[in-house]
Amino acid sequence: MADPLLQPYRLKNLNLKNRIFSTSHEPAYSEAGMPGLRYQLYHEEKAKGGAAMTMIGGSSVVAKDSPQAFGNLFIHDDAIIGHFKALAKRVHAYDCAVMCQITHLGRRTSWNKENWLPVISASHEREPAHRSFPKTMEDFDIARVVKAYGAAARRCQDGHLDGLEIEAYGHLFDAFFSPRTNSREDNYGGSLENRMRFGTEVLMEMRRATGDDFIIGVRMVVDEAEEDGLHFDEGIEIAKRFHQAGLIDFLNVIVGTIDTDEALSHVIPLMGTPAGPNFAKVKATRAALPGLPIFHAARVNDLATARHWVADDAVDLIGMTRAHMADPHIVAKLTRGEEERIRPCVGAGYCIDRIYQGGEALCLHNPATGREETMPHVIARSDGPKKRIVIVGAGPAGLEAARVSALRGHKVTVFEATSRVGGQVAIAATVGRRKELVGITDWLYAEAQHAGVDFRFNAYAEAADIVAEKPDVVIIATGGTPNTAPFKIGSDLATSTWDVLSGQVALSDDIILYDDEAGHEALSTAEFLTSKGIKFELITPERMIGAEVGGLNYPAYYKAFYAGGVTLTINQRMTKIAKVGNQLVATLFNAYDKSTSERRAQQIIVAHGNLPADAVYFDLKEQSVNRGEIDIDSFIDGRPQSLKTNAAGSFQLFRIGDAVAARNIHAAIYDGLRLCKAL
């Protein structure tokens, strides 16, 4: 039977070779608001990988009073047309369509940037996430923005794009639709017809600017799932009227709102949530709108889920956007019969959390994504001499180093002290909601085995064992060990989060959890404790709990904390622990009022990052030709390492990942890729 995902589809005048596409999103790769080379290569890779269509420019802004929120493209400037042409040429070369998403952000941005203009919206209602108080649009504002949408559509057409979509969830276009954000009393408020007036004028202006043949769709919320919001019946009616008027060619369905972090976490669901959670609502949308092409994307991160959506006729095209960040060659692997070799999206949300923390989107475990100019998605075999490579440690850094080195054609052996791969990833995945993290190291291990890597488990490799292998290159990827010593007195009395999550210690019912790391380590441990029904106090010296945890990830933690009755305490630094009788006494210091206080508990768990497990590295250092030194510039660029500072040495020595310093999964895997791609 033919795979439904590989069946072609005709969208208006556009032939699409299959049913899989990447939806519009903004990775913040833009340069001065333009899609430069980095942006273009990112989308070209998906085209190489077989996607039917890639949609660029998530939230590309149509007007100067819609300042960037996270690196958005400036589609209000004719300068973008040349960049569009270059991008379209790259993507079209692989029989892949390309469209752009355009918008006016409305209240979903900040006024104190770029042109320092007030944000505008249908009414004065403030968006909690961005916190600006918008100006209620006047008649001349409406007329100006309508024209801006039309001009933006013309730039997409002149840039040789195949079409566009309007973003209509949480932005200006749909702010007029919803009773939550439209309290106007003029011709643009009140009745559904009035609330549709702005959107109708925008679409009519875009049609005037581009003609009837250009593809125009809308990515629109059909149900805000809020009591005072846009309900399903009205959402469907809006889409139906636009379609019947010939104003839209497809509907990309959204369910929910995005005006708070908690709400956004449902629109963009992460690990620990069901696959394809909006199936029933999207299928009901399709049934209510016969003849209108339906698209959707929300936690469709594997082909089995995507196939179900298409086979059951819930959608015409299924979006696998974050999945394409993890592996842009999804369709190519499917076509070759290598579905099991697709690098999985584990739903970690690292890509999106980075956006909302002011960074660019990066996949937690594919460091080539967004770095296509210097980092390969497909590893080429070396044309140089084959080397004997020994790697110590089978965590994410060591596994990536092994995979890449073997694909380069080298003979690779990995020593792992335990009976399994994974390192810290395996520990983190013991928290039920985060169990998908093991998909990272499972995939790396399978790919390394496929490439011919020799794994030796339960092998605590010492210097003599490594030298006996007569290596040309030794890579130390031993990770770290928990650092429970952020204070000088009583550190030996603390319990590590690792010991808790791995079940190495019995848990008391009288616990303090001290977080001096501000990331997932302590919060995962806290969630684990709540799952055991344990009441405890979570203390941090930071001004908020989990300061380094992004906006899509922290809502799930907070839900667990409130459900479990966790006491949350900020601005308190633990300075020492003492044992008094059968209790531990922690001394706390408040840097703001200079006060000290004490807490008593049976058990104090401390999260303070890791210390490098580097003993074997230092045992080998003087036997290596480079004394462990990495040429930083070559490392950054992914060029070969050629330092020779020790004539008596017999092999190159490197250490990567947490064996150097405590960082994260992405950093560890990136270390492995950029070091070994040039070996």
XYZ file of C-alpha atoms in Angstrom:
679
model
C 0.000 0.000 0.000
C 1.313 3.453 -0.916
C 2.375 5.612 2.014
C -0.201 8.411 2.384
C 2.584 10.791 3.413
C 4.296 10.381 0.047
C 1.223 11.103 -2.060
C 1.321 14.345 -4.104
C -1.118 17.170 -3.488
C -2.253 20.075 -5.628
C -2.803 23.345 -3.777
C -4.499 25.738 -6.175
C -1.881 26.066 -8.949
C 0.950 24.501 -6.936
C 1.988 20.846 -7.193
C 3.424 19.489 -3.958
C 5.331 16.191 -4.100
C 4.214 14.880 -0.702
C 2.152 15.815 2.351
C 4.909 16.856 4.772
C 5.928 20.466 5.302
C 7.662 22.708 7.797
C 5.391 25.444 9.121
C 6.301 29.093 9.530
C 8.487 29.893 12.507
C 11.174 32.418 13.281
C 14.531 30.900 14.243
C 16.015 34.391 14.773
C 18.638 33.787 12.096
C 17.803 37.071 10.375
C 20.422 39.731 9.721
C 19.068 43.264 10.156
C 15.610 41.862 9.459
C 16.695 40.107 6.254
C 16.952 36.373 5.462
C 20.685 36.172 4.705
C 22.853 33.157 3.957
C 22.341 31.432 7.313
C 18.579 31.731 6.981
C 18.656 30.478 3.404
C 20.862 27.456 4.106
C 18.636 26.445 7.012
C 15.603 26.211 4.735
C 17.572 24.782 1.814
C 18.544 21.816 4.004
C 14.874 20.899 4.488
C 14.394 21.109 0.728
C 17.390 18.795 0.240
C 15.795 16.486 2.793
C 12.629 16.055 0.740
C 10.025 18.306 2.352
C 7.186 19.283 0.025
C 7.212 22.833 1.317
C 9.025 24.988 3.831
C 7.360 28.086 5.207
C 9.705 30.852 6.236
C 9.533 34.068 8.169
C 7.391 33.240 11.149
C 5.750 36.551 12.126
C 7.423 38.625 9.390
C 6.366 42.159 10.227
C 4.471 44.294 7.719
C 4.847 47.715 9.352
C 7.334 49.791 11.321
C 5.050 49.986 14.354
C 5.328 46.203 14.630
C 8.877 45.947 15.984
C 10.708 42.640 16.131
C 9.857 40.408 19.062
C 12.471 37.753 18.261
C 14.435 38.450 15.093
C 11.399 38.735 12.806
C 11.916 39.517 9.127
C 11.209 43.077 7.944
C 8.733 42.521 5.149
C 7.872 46.221 5.164
C 11.083 46.919 3.223
C 11.597 46.289 -0.510
C 15.156 45.260 0.314
C 13.797 41.858 1.291
C 12.754 40.996 -2.260
C 16.280 40.128 -3.399
C 16.797 37.908 -0.366
C 13.508 36.157 -1.078
C 14.582 35.498 -4.659
C 17.865 33.982 -3.519
C 16.132 31.798 -0.931
C 13.423 30.700 -3.367
C 16.054 29.720 -5.951
C 17.830 27.520 -3.410
C 14.638 25.808 -2.246
C 13.027 25.426 -5.673
C 16.137 23.594 -6.917
C 14.968 20.598 -4.871
C 11.332 20.679 -6.037
C 10.274 22.192 -2.743
C 7.777 25.033 -2.424
C 8.364 28.027 -0.178
C 5.930 30.450 1.419
C 6.260 33.215 3.985
C 4.161 34.107 6.995
C 3.317 37.788 7.366
C 1.808 39.645 10.287
C 1.453 42.745 12.323
C 2.374 41.688 15.846
C -0.107 44.080 17.380
C 0.160 43.916 21.162
C 2.505 40.890 21.080
C 5.733 42.903 21.124
C 7.398 45.749 23.020
C 7.386 49.462 22.327
C 10.882 50.237 23.644
C 12.881 49.054 20.647
C 13.619 50.038 17.042
C 11.412 53.066 16.333
C 9.974 53.511 19.856
C 6.404 53.684 18.646
C 3.455 52.588 20.758
C 2.203 49.089 20.059
C -1.253 49.018 18.537
C -4.198 46.654 18.732
C -7.917 46.426 18.145
C -8.475 47.655 21.702
C -6.537 48.589 24.812
C -6.289 45.090 26.334
C -2.752 44.334 27.476
C -0.999 41.084 26.568
C 0.405 39.517 29.761
C 3.420 37.954 28.036
C 4.875 41.143 26.509
C 3.236 43.523 28.982
C 2.824 46.529 26.678
C -0.316 48.639 26.922
C -1.491 49.075 23.316
C -2.970 52.092 21.644
C -6.474 51.414 20.339
C -6.193 51.770 16.572
C -7.823 54.801 14.985
C -9.328 54.868 11.503
C -6.101 56.097 9.932
C -4.111 53.362 11.704
C -6.439 50.765 10.246
C -6.165 52.197 6.734
C -2.363 52.349 6.944
C -1.949 48.781 8.218
C -4.346 47.401 5.612
C -2.131 48.962 2.920
C 0.960 47.562 4.631
C -0.400 44.005 4.418
C -1.018 44.453 0.708
C 2.487 45.786 0.096
C 3.978 42.893 2.068
C 2.031 40.386 -0.023
C 3.353 42.003 -3.196
C 6.939 41.655 -1.894
C 6.366 37.919 -1.344
C 5.121 37.582 -4.901
C 7.954 39.690 -6.346
C 10.403 37.551 -4.353
C 9.312 34.446 -6.289
C 7.681 32.815 -3.284
C 4.858 30.358 -3.943
C 2.446 32.000 -1.559
C 2.001 33.293 1.968
C -0.035 32.924 5.099
C -1.239 35.497 7.594
C -0.632 34.746 11.252
C -3.953 35.055 13.031
C -3.450 33.783 16.561
C -2.403 36.229 19.230
C -1.496 38.958 16.732
C -3.259 41.995 15.302
C -5.254 40.299 12.525
C -7.182 38.063 14.918
C -7.282 40.597 17.764
C -10.289 42.055 15.952
C -12.033 38.641 15.876
C -11.944 37.820 19.567
C -14.185 39.300 22.280
C -11.169 38.993 24.611
C -9.234 41.578 22.623
C -11.891 43.623 20.842
C -14.033 45.920 22.966
C -14.569 48.483 20.189
C -17.944 50.163 19.717
C -17.474 51.282 16.110
C -17.786 49.428 12.800
C -14.864 47.166 13.758
C -16.346 45.825 17.006
C -19.437 44.152 18.365
C -21.075 41.830 15.820
C -19.137 39.088 14.058
C -19.481 40.955 10.775
C -17.899 44.040 12.343
C -15.136 42.032 14.012
C -14.337 40.476 10.626
C -14.193 43.838 8.866
C -10.469 44.518 9.419
C -9.485 40.999 8.293
C -11.704 41.241 5.236
C -10.176 44.586 4.263
C -6.659 43.176 4.696
C -7.361 40.127 2.531
C -9.054 42.197 -0.156
C -6.062 44.549 -0.268
C -3.688 41.592 -0.548
C -5.732 40.203 -3.434
C -5.613 43.579 -5.145
C -1.832 43.628 -4.737
C -1.135 40.075 -5.958
C -4.074 38.957 -8.120
C -6.238 35.888 -7.785
C -3.612 33.292 -8.727
C -1.194 33.956 -5.863
C -1.745 31.571 -2.942
C -2.906 33.268 0.257
C -3.792 31.341 3.384
C -4.282 32.045 7.041
C -2.852 30.319 10.090
C -5.758 31.036 12.360
C -7.121 30.102 15.743
C -10.516 28.467 15.305
C -11.076 28.083 19.032
C -9.286 30.041 21.736
C -10.482 27.537 24.340
C -11.219 30.401 26.722
C -14.653 31.194 28.150
C -14.470 34.840 27.073
C -12.640 34.148 23.816
C -13.351 33.137 20.233
C -15.373 29.934 20.257
C -15.270 27.160 17.678
C -18.538 28.037 15.930
C -17.457 31.632 15.341
C -13.943 30.606 14.323
C -15.356 28.239 11.726
C -17.788 30.902 10.502
C -14.941 33.380 9.980
C -12.930 30.879 7.944
C -16.019 29.880 5.957
C -16.838 33.463 4.999
C -13.247 34.175 3.950
C -13.212 31.015 1.835
C -16.591 31.627 0.224
C -15.492 35.147 -0.692
C -12.447 33.728 -2.481
C -10.069 35.465 -0.088
C -8.146 32.462 1.286
C -6.778 29.289 -0.299
C -6.003 27.274 2.818
C -6.515 27.246 6.570
C -3.657 26.299 8.898
C -5.503 25.441 12.114
C -4.535 26.670 15.584
C -6.294 25.843 18.861
C -5.700 27.917 22.007
C -4.132 31.236 22.934
C -0.536 32.421 23.294
C -0.791 35.497 25.490
C 0.776 33.795 28.534
C 3.576 31.257 28.861
C 1.174 28.718 30.298
C -1.242 29.147 27.385
C 1.573 29.000 24.823
C 2.777 25.711 26.298
C -0.483 24.142 25.079
C -0.306 25.622 21.576
C 3.288 24.370 21.292
C 3.183 21.225 23.472
C 6.399 19.732 24.817
C 7.507 16.297 26.012
C 5.198 14.565 28.420
C 2.107 15.564 26.428
C 0.141 13.410 23.955
C 1.137 13.362 20.299
C -1.123 15.406 18.033
C -3.374 16.692 20.845
C -5.652 18.721 18.552
C -6.687 15.875 16.253
C -10.401 15.922 17.114
C -10.715 19.698 16.820
C -8.840 19.828 13.514
C -10.881 16.995 12.046
C -14.064 18.795 13.099
C -12.727 21.891 11.356
C -12.179 19.941 8.176
C -15.707 18.520 8.318
C -17.154 22.011 8.787
C -15.212 23.538 5.902
C -15.541 21.232 2.878
C -13.366 22.249 -0.046
C -10.938 24.341 1.977
C -7.446 22.798 2.223
C -6.550 22.169 5.869
C -3.039 22.234 7.380
C -1.937 21.708 10.977
C 1.145 21.311 13.141
C 1.345 20.791 16.904
C 3.437 18.014 18.460
C 3.450 15.908 15.316
C 7.030 14.831 15.847
C 7.072 11.341 14.344
C 5.974 9.812 11.058
C 3.466 7.424 12.642
C 1.505 10.364 14.033
C 1.823 12.335 10.797
C 0.692 9.332 8.763
C -2.394 8.900 10.942
C -3.424 12.525 10.407
C -3.210 12.257 6.625
C -4.582 8.710 6.320
C -7.620 9.603 8.423
C -8.259 12.657 6.232
C -7.904 15.130 9.080
C -5.550 17.326 7.050
C -4.236 17.764 3.552
C -0.731 18.743 4.680
C 0.844 17.904 8.030
C 3.480 20.122 9.594
C 6.551 18.594 11.251
C 8.428 21.744 12.129
C 10.388 20.935 15.270
C 10.914 17.442 13.877
C 12.639 19.039 10.877
C 14.905 20.960 13.227
C 15.957 17.636 14.717
C 16.314 16.034 11.285
C 15.751 18.039 8.094
C 16.039 14.815 6.046
C 12.878 13.182 7.363
C 11.269 12.625 3.964
C 14.472 11.487 2.280
C 14.967 8.824 4.943
C 11.324 7.769 4.677
C 11.659 7.464 0.907
C 14.807 5.338 1.267
C 13.095 3.010 3.715
C 15.154 4.321 6.647
C 12.357 5.601 8.856
C 13.991 4.090 11.942
C 17.120 6.182 11.322
C 15.372 9.547 11.596
C 16.820 11.610 14.419
C 13.825 12.057 16.740
C 12.386 15.285 18.041
C 12.080 14.646 21.774
C 9.910 17.691 22.471
C 12.429 19.323 24.794
C 11.470 22.830 23.672
C 15.094 24.004 23.732
C 14.614 25.516 20.265
C 11.717 27.747 21.288
C 12.868 28.513 24.808
C 16.053 29.991 23.356
C 13.967 32.332 21.194
C 12.089 33.681 24.193
C 15.342 34.106 26.095
C 16.784 36.300 23.342
C 18.842 33.674 21.515
C 18.523 31.901 18.196
C 16.659 28.620 17.778
C 18.871 25.562 18.181
C 17.864 21.922 18.364
C 18.859 20.347 21.662
C 20.587 17.458 19.925
C 21.256 18.424 16.309
C 23.975 21.095 16.411
C 24.126 21.299 12.605
C 20.683 22.909 12.465
C 21.146 26.637 11.958
C 24.872 26.120 11.360
C 24.650 24.632 7.869
C 27.418 26.881 6.566
C 30.013 25.203 8.819
C 28.421 22.039 10.250
C 27.194 19.109 8.122
C 23.973 17.166 8.528
C 25.501 14.342 6.480
C 29.011 13.311 7.518
C 31.446 12.806 4.629
C 34.158 10.132 4.722
C 37.678 11.365 5.224
C 40.031 11.219 2.251
C 43.002 11.120 4.617
C 44.595 8.215 6.515
C 42.288 6.123 8.685
C 42.945 6.638 12.387
C 42.584 4.611 15.561
C 40.315 6.609 17.863
C 39.570 5.809 21.492
C 36.731 7.582 23.263
C 36.094 7.397 26.989
C 32.478 7.909 27.979
C 29.176 7.081 26.264
C 27.160 10.138 27.179
C 25.943 12.514 24.482
C 29.398 14.013 23.814
C 31.141 10.658 23.523
C 28.384 9.109 21.432
C 28.425 11.984 18.938
C 32.205 11.868 18.743
C 32.004 8.126 18.089
C 29.253 8.423 15.469
C 30.981 11.178 13.519
C 34.444 9.620 13.738
C 33.183 6.262 12.488
C 31.286 7.888 9.629
C 34.542 9.584 8.692
C 35.921 6.097 8.200
C 38.042 5.740 11.340
C 38.269 2.732 13.667
C 36.533 3.758 16.892
C 36.386 2.163 20.333
C 34.289 3.569 23.192
C 34.997 2.684 26.823
C 32.008 3.165 29.118
C 32.318 2.588 32.861
C 28.659 1.627 33.327
C 26.446 -0.944 31.663
C 24.561 1.503 29.446
C 24.851 4.608 27.323
C 23.367 7.976 28.193
C 25.343 9.513 31.023
C 23.442 12.400 32.580
C 20.703 12.125 29.944
C 19.715 8.747 31.362
C 19.489 10.290 34.835
C 17.391 13.245 33.652
C 15.019 10.893 31.853
C 14.067 9.138 35.094
C 11.551 11.947 35.648
C 8.484 10.457 33.958
C 7.480 13.545 32.004
C 10.995 13.854 30.563
C 11.547 10.222 29.611
C 11.676 11.114 25.906
C 15.146 12.544 26.508
C 16.526 9.022 26.180
C 15.636 9.280 22.505
C 18.695 11.496 22.128
C 21.263 8.987 23.291
C 19.339 5.979 21.961
C 19.557 7.480 18.467
C 23.227 8.365 18.810
C 24.023 4.867 20.061
C 22.101 3.185 17.240
C 23.778 5.365 14.633
C 27.221 4.783 16.130
C 26.609 1.026 16.043
C 25.407 1.297 12.448
C 28.668 3.058 11.615
C 30.709 0.243 13.171
C 31.772 1.631 16.554
C 33.110 -0.921 19.058
C 31.490 -0.361 22.495
C 33.013 -1.803 25.662
C 30.688 -1.505 28.639
C 31.492 -1.941 32.321
C 34.997 -0.880 31.363
C 36.488 1.711 33.695
C 39.312 2.788 31.404
C 42.534 3.975 32.988
C 45.464 5.545 31.198
C 47.269 2.244 30.645
C 44.146 0.659 29.123
C 43.813 3.512 26.661
C 47.469 3.610 25.663
C 47.401 -0.164 25.121
C 44.962 0.431 22.238
C 47.744 2.319 20.384
C 45.435 5.234 19.564
C 46.061 8.068 17.154
C 43.399 10.151 18.888
C 41.978 9.961 22.417
C 38.793 11.823 23.281
C 37.796 12.152 26.924
C 34.017 12.475 27.246
C 33.672 11.313 30.822
C 31.203 14.031 31.772
C 31.095 15.346 35.298
C 30.187 14.451 38.837
C 27.711 16.366 41.017
C 29.110 19.397 42.794
C 27.390 19.556 46.166
C 29.940 22.015 47.557
C 28.831 25.572 46.881
C 29.598 26.323 50.556
C 32.691 25.661 52.650
C 31.145 24.006 55.677
C 28.990 20.897 55.576
C 29.088 20.076 51.878
C 29.699 16.440 52.763
C 26.284 16.375 54.434
C 24.437 17.243 51.230
C 22.764 14.742 48.912
C 23.153 15.171 45.143
C 20.257 15.341 42.704
C 21.875 12.486 40.779
C 21.644 10.202 43.796
C 17.983 11.094 44.195
C 16.992 10.589 40.553
C 18.988 7.387 40.138
C 17.505 5.882 43.296
C 20.853 5.616 45.050
C 19.565 7.081 48.319
C 16.497 6.564 50.443
C 14.307 9.647 50.587
C 13.213 11.298 53.808
C 9.820 12.923 54.257
C 11.576 16.007 55.650
C 13.579 17.571 52.805
C 15.107 20.835 51.675
C 16.032 21.105 48.002
C 18.593 23.844 47.372
C 18.928 25.106 43.792
C 22.088 27.059 43.069
C 22.094 26.102 39.384
C 18.769 27.611 38.214
C 18.153 25.090 35.443
C 16.399 21.782 34.889
C 18.498 19.824 37.376
C 16.798 21.038 40.542
C 13.365 21.508 38.989
C 13.355 17.964 37.596
C 14.351 16.690 41.008
C 11.577 18.737 42.583
C 9.037 17.311 40.151
C 10.339 13.823 40.931
C 9.866 14.424 44.656
C 6.314 15.676 44.165
C 5.529 12.508 42.185
C 6.493 10.583 45.318
C 4.089 12.642 47.416
C 6.916 14.275 49.386
C 6.389 17.749 50.821
C 9.525 19.914 50.837
C 10.909 23.422 50.507
C 12.674 24.510 47.309
C 15.164 27.298 48.086
C 17.208 29.390 45.646
C 19.399 32.485 45.902
C 17.930 33.672 42.585
C 15.116 36.210 42.271
C 12.892 33.536 40.723
C 12.616 29.755 40.668
C 14.377 28.165 37.683
C 15.788 31.370 36.218
C 17.475 29.483 33.363
C 14.426 27.391 32.443
C 12.594 28.700 29.386
C 9.023 29.880 29.049
C 7.649 26.701 27.479
C 9.238 24.380 30.032
C 8.592 26.060 33.353
C 4.751 25.880 33.301
C 4.802 22.082 33.681
C 7.175 22.361 36.636
C 5.051 25.012 38.342
C 1.909 22.930 37.895
C 3.638 20.055 39.646
C 4.853 22.326 42.446
C 1.444 23.794 43.167
C -0.269 20.428 42.919
C 2.305 18.957 45.290
C 2.232 21.773 47.830
C 5.903 22.675 47.435
C 7.113 25.672 49.448
C 8.995 28.006 47.095
C 11.576 30.353 48.615
C 13.709 32.859 46.683
C 16.577 35.219 47.562
C 18.117 32.884 50.135
C 21.679 31.615 49.692
C 22.699 28.545 51.663
C 26.069 29.213 53.294
C 26.653 26.083 55.373
C 25.141 22.850 56.658
C 25.640 21.471 60.161
C 24.471 18.285 61.815
C 22.614 18.819 65.096
C 21.364 15.616 66.665
C 19.482 13.696 64.004
C 18.772 16.802 61.929
C 20.631 18.887 59.377
C 20.627 22.643 59.928
C 21.109 24.909 56.917
C 22.170 28.530 57.368
C 20.659 30.923 54.841
C 21.739 34.452 53.910
C 19.591 37.128 52.295
C 21.803 39.460 50.245
C 19.181 42.205 50.219
C 18.544 42.767 53.914
C 21.773 40.997 55.050
C 19.810 38.760 57.388
C 20.578 35.149 58.261
C 18.158 32.388 59.141
C 18.111 28.646 59.641
C 16.154 25.713 58.207
C 16.088 22.216 59.678
C 15.501 18.998 57.741
C 16.418 15.328 57.678
C 17.842 15.606 54.180
C 19.278 18.480 52.133
C 19.545 17.973 48.381
C 21.833 20.353 46.503
C 21.938 21.225 42.792
C 25.083 23.147 41.910
C 26.159 21.832 38.528
C 28.961 19.352 37.944
C 32.704 19.142 38.313
C 34.642 17.603 35.402
C 35.470 13.895 35.757
C 38.926 14.571 34.366
C 41.362 12.323 36.224
C 42.141 10.090 33.236
C 42.597 13.153 31.039
C 45.327 14.516 33.293
C 46.921 11.062 33.529
C 47.241 11.090 29.726
C 48.114 14.747 29.202
C 51.926 14.448 29.124
C 51.757 11.411 26.819
C 49.920 13.342 24.094
C 51.394 15.364 21.235
C 49.224 18.391 22.031
C 49.113 18.056 25.835
C 45.321 18.182 25.555
C 45.286 21.645 24.012
C 42.645 22.540 21.450
C 43.269 25.164 18.780
C 40.286 27.337 19.640
C 39.929 28.997 16.229
C 40.051 25.657 14.391
C 37.583 24.193 16.888
C 35.126 27.036 16.360
C 35.339 26.669 12.584
C 35.324 22.864 12.581
C 38.775 22.648 11.001
C 41.377 19.929 11.728
C 43.381 20.105 14.936
C 47.123 20.192 14.250
C 48.789 21.475 17.425
C 52.008 19.637 18.365
C 53.575 20.911 21.554
C 55.077 17.699 22.933
C 57.576 15.840 20.752
C 57.492 12.861 23.108
C 53.748 12.374 22.708
C 52.222 9.525 20.689
C 48.579 10.575 20.198
C 46.292 13.607 20.095
C 44.261 14.151 23.272
C 41.045 16.124 23.592
C 38.269 16.422 26.135
C 34.734 17.503 25.342
C 31.362 18.100 26.980
C 31.095 18.255 30.745
C 34.539 16.678 31.052
C 35.686 20.255 30.329
C 33.047 22.245 32.225
C 29.387 21.879 33.140
C 27.173 22.952 30.242
C 24.237 21.202 28.553
C 23.322 18.449 26.074
C 23.547 20.733 23.062
C 27.025 21.931 23.996
C 28.214 18.362 24.554
C 26.980 17.112 21.182
C 28.230 20.224 19.389
C 31.688 19.599 20.870
C 31.649 16.071 19.459
C 30.537 17.181 16.007
C 32.882 20.101 15.452
C 35.915 18.249 16.771
C 35.386 15.017 14.870
C 33.938 16.243 11.565
C 37.467 17.193 10.528
C 39.351 14.147 11.865
